[in-house]
Amino acid sequence: MIRLDRLLARSGLYSRSEARRLIRAGRVAVDGEAAASPEAKYPDGCAVSVDGEAVNCAEFRYFMMDKRAGALSATEDAGQGTVLDLLTGWQRALGLFPVGRLDKDTTGLLLLTNDGGFAHRVISPKYGVVKTYLALTASPMGAEDVAAFSEGLVLSDGTRCLPAVLEPLEGCLCRVLVSEGKYHQVKRMLASRGKPCLSLRRTAIGALELDAGLGEGGCRELRQFEKELVFSSS
Ligand code: URA
């Protein structure tokens, strides 16, 4: 059970004091019944509305972003812009953080949430969630590279990678599927084959594909089925 003013503020749309004012003004309903007291407690999952409009007061929220180059995958940085700077005001109030990291110059699908358990399941190799990248390399990848990726590469510093899928595409483009997220992993895997990575874009996490309509730096909330796609294979 949670106090109504806290519940309403969880939406990111209102501060606690704004929530109290709205409730006292009779503009808030819970499960269709007008609510008059900010102190009244309600169960998680009840339906809250303001002026008849449904308000999402869920504890945990999930978003996808098309990360643009230059934005840091961090919640704060003294000198440089982070992915949180790409959010709108109410989204910023939700306490979101990026699920794992993309390098500063990597673009594409980045999940943001305030659910630590979800983030852990996406990131940890234990859960085997496959991340799909589109890479441009200095020269084309070939059959020997494909075989080396599938056997599990050993990087120049001795780091052993789990078996991964490499699919050469047209020209110097290739698709890389990995289920772990070591530091600069995909770039280092490609470099270990003597084919430095010139640009990298993440296109999918599990079976969840980046929404092509988002545009650079765009962000939107996941639908329930999309959240489940993260843990399905494509
Ligand atoms: N691998 C990399 O090398 N960089 C990223 O940003 C993500 C995966």
XYZ file of C-alpha atoms and ligand atoms in Angstrom:
242
model
C 0.000 0.000 0.000
C 1.262 3.460 -0.840
C 0.098 6.991 -0.026
C -1.819 8.589 -2.874
C 0.360 11.722 -3.095
C 3.458 9.523 -3.390
C 1.763 7.290 -5.921
C 0.774 10.237 -8.111
C 4.230 11.821 -7.865
C 5.722 8.520 -9.051
C 4.266 9.329 -12.492
C 6.954 11.989 -12.924
C 4.232 14.444 -13.934
C 3.714 16.094 -10.538
C 5.760 16.955 -7.485
C 4.475 15.678 -4.123
C 3.032 19.095 -3.291
C 1.333 19.433 -6.699
C -0.086 15.941 -6.207
C -1.489 16.949 -2.792
C -3.067 20.066 -4.281
C -4.723 18.097 -7.095
C -6.062 15.478 -4.694
C -7.487 18.085 -2.311
C -9.103 19.865 -5.267
C -11.016 16.632 -6.020
C -9.357 16.206 -9.439
C -7.898 12.750 -8.719
C -9.783 9.444 -8.887
C -8.646 5.955 -7.930
C -10.341 3.000 -9.580
C -13.052 5.412 -10.727
C -13.821 6.851 -7.257
C -12.920 10.442 -6.382
C -10.106 10.539 -3.816
C -10.005 13.357 -1.306
C -7.077 12.576 0.927
C -3.375 12.628 -0.045
C -2.647 10.417 2.979
C -5.033 7.614 1.947
C -3.181 4.451 1.004
C -3.847 2.372 -2.105
C -2.446 -0.862 -3.492
C 0.171 -0.814 -6.247
C -1.523 -1.314 -9.583
C -4.690 0.678 -8.812
C -5.957 2.894 -11.652
C -5.230 6.576 -11.023
C -6.642 9.407 -13.112
C -6.417 13.193 -13.027
C -9.339 15.134 -14.527
C -10.514 11.824 -15.995
C -7.196 11.114 -17.780
C -5.379 7.915 -16.815
C -1.945 8.510 -15.240
C 0.779 5.849 -15.238
C 1.913 5.522 -11.613
C 3.762 2.207 -11.986
C 6.805 1.721 -9.769
C 8.994 0.543 -12.645
C 9.191 2.122 -16.097
C 10.964 0.996 -19.259
C 12.037 3.103 -22.229
C 13.970 2.642 -25.449
C 16.209 5.322 -26.881
C 17.980 5.717 -30.191
C 21.213 6.911 -28.613
C 22.995 9.523 -30.626
C 26.758 9.717 -30.976
C 28.333 11.994 -28.382
C 25.955 11.197 -25.505
C 27.498 9.362 -22.561
C 25.741 6.237 -21.224
C 25.759 7.570 -17.660
C 23.390 9.323 -15.291
C 25.713 12.268 -14.678
C 29.000 13.687 -15.840
C 30.763 16.882 -14.834
C 31.674 18.012 -18.329
C 29.794 16.060 -20.978
C 26.162 15.467 -21.904
C 24.602 12.169 -20.905
C 21.720 10.167 -22.326
C 19.527 11.555 -19.520
C 19.895 14.997 -21.095
C 17.940 13.624 -24.070
C 14.881 12.961 -21.883
C 11.972 15.329 -21.384
C 11.251 16.808 -17.923
C 8.714 14.265 -16.680
C 10.871 11.375 -17.939
C 13.813 12.779 -15.972
C 11.734 12.705 -12.802
C 11.358 8.903 -13.053
C 14.865 8.077 -11.831
C 15.800 6.230 -15.025
C 19.299 4.936 -15.725
C 20.807 3.330 -18.825
C 20.767 -0.478 -18.982
C 24.444 -1.165 -19.597
C 26.611 1.102 -21.679
C 27.162 2.019 -25.274
C 30.417 3.793 -26.104
C 30.195 7.534 -26.607
C 30.449 7.149 -30.401
C 28.113 4.122 -30.622
C 24.537 4.824 -31.671
C 21.287 2.872 -31.509
C 19.189 0.917 -29.063
C 19.679 1.787 -25.430
C 17.175 0.757 -22.769
C 16.496 3.001 -19.786
C 14.689 1.923 -16.661
C 14.441 2.447 -12.911
C 14.197 -1.336 -12.390
C 17.567 -2.672 -11.213
C 16.479 -6.325 -11.443
C 15.442 -5.906 -15.074
C 18.729 -4.162 -15.912
C 20.704 -6.970 -14.314
C 18.882 -9.619 -16.336
C 19.535 -7.749 -19.576
C 23.218 -7.165 -18.882
C 24.404 -10.326 -17.145
C 25.808 -12.970 -19.538
C 24.145 -15.508 -17.234
C 20.787 -14.702 -18.848
C 22.176 -14.908 -22.400
C 20.307 -11.884 -23.780
C 21.707 -11.378 -27.286
C 22.651 -7.869 -28.383
C 22.741 -7.216 -32.126
C 25.066 -4.631 -33.683
C 25.601 -3.315 -37.161
C 29.267 -2.504 -37.738
C 31.203 -0.835 -40.505
C 34.759 -2.134 -40.713
C 37.854 -0.943 -42.542
C 37.756 -4.028 -44.808
C 35.185 -6.807 -45.395
C 34.787 -9.698 -42.986
C 35.154 -13.178 -44.470
C 34.449 -16.851 -43.775
C 37.526 -17.236 -41.519
C 36.313 -14.344 -39.396
C 32.874 -15.941 -39.123
C 34.460 -19.201 -37.923
C 36.700 -17.403 -35.410
C 33.714 -15.541 -33.936
C 31.720 -18.767 -33.584
C 34.598 -20.497 -31.782
C 34.988 -17.661 -29.240
C 37.678 -15.064 -29.869
C 40.652 -14.400 -27.650
C 41.428 -10.661 -27.598
C 44.920 -9.158 -27.668
C 45.065 -8.887 -23.843
C 44.077 -12.550 -23.444
C 40.388 -11.857 -22.736
C 38.288 -14.817 -23.832
C 34.957 -14.036 -25.495
C 31.927 -16.287 -25.588
C 31.073 -17.692 -29.007
C 29.402 -14.993 -31.103
C 27.708 -14.713 -34.468
C 29.230 -12.677 -37.289
C 27.226 -12.138 -40.461
C 29.087 -10.352 -43.257
C 26.714 -8.050 -45.180
C 27.235 -5.911 -48.227
C 30.696 -4.337 -48.611
C 32.306 -3.571 -45.261
C 29.100 -3.873 -43.254
C 28.511 -6.786 -40.912
C 26.105 -7.830 -38.184
C 27.494 -9.018 -34.860
C 25.472 -10.844 -32.187
C 26.952 -11.102 -28.686
C 25.522 -12.122 -25.328
C 28.031 -10.367 -23.086
C 29.145 -6.756 -22.751
C 32.830 -6.493 -22.021
C 34.565 -3.129 -22.378
C 34.547 -2.091 -26.102
C 33.693 -5.708 -26.791
C 32.510 -5.610 -30.405
C 35.172 -3.124 -31.493
C 37.880 -5.231 -29.875
C 36.508 -8.421 -31.438
C 36.609 -6.865 -34.887
C 40.049 -5.358 -34.301
C 41.338 -8.781 -33.197
C 40.621 -9.937 -36.765
C 42.650 -7.024 -38.158
C 39.459 -5.198 -39.236
C 39.051 -2.059 -37.120
C 35.511 -0.871 -36.519
C 34.689 2.494 -38.088
C 31.168 2.823 -36.744
C 28.854 0.807 -34.539
C 25.105 0.832 -34.047
C 23.045 -1.440 -31.796
C 19.888 -2.550 -33.584
C 18.312 -5.081 -31.214
C 18.339 -6.495 -27.683
C 16.906 -9.997 -27.618
C 14.031 -9.891 -30.107
C 13.335 -6.218 -29.384
C 14.339 -4.113 -32.373
C 15.095 -0.431 -32.315
C 12.057 1.581 -33.431
C 13.264 3.132 -36.696
C 10.810 5.986 -36.239
C 12.400 7.282 -33.041
C 15.048 9.394 -34.743
C 18.446 10.332 -33.326
C 18.200 10.863 -29.580
C 14.490 9.955 -29.541
C 13.042 8.013 -26.636
C 9.728 6.340 -25.906
C 8.180 4.022 -23.352
C 8.143 0.285 -24.099
C 4.858 -1.510 -24.483
C 4.397 -4.553 -22.255
C 4.989 -7.036 -25.100
C 8.172 -5.199 -26.103
C 9.546 -5.621 -22.609
C 9.008 -9.356 -22.953
C 10.702 -9.397 -26.387
C 13.957 -8.431 -24.666
C 14.075 -11.913 -23.140
C 13.025 -13.809 -26.282
C 15.355 -14.771 -29.078
C 14.881 -13.314 -32.537
N 30.797 -3.054 -28.136
C 31.586 -1.987 -28.320
O 32.727 -2.116 -28.688
N 31.045 -0.767 -28.082
C 29.785 -0.573 -27.709
O 29.368 0.572 -27.538
C 28.976 -1.695 -27.524
C 29.500 -2.938 -27.745
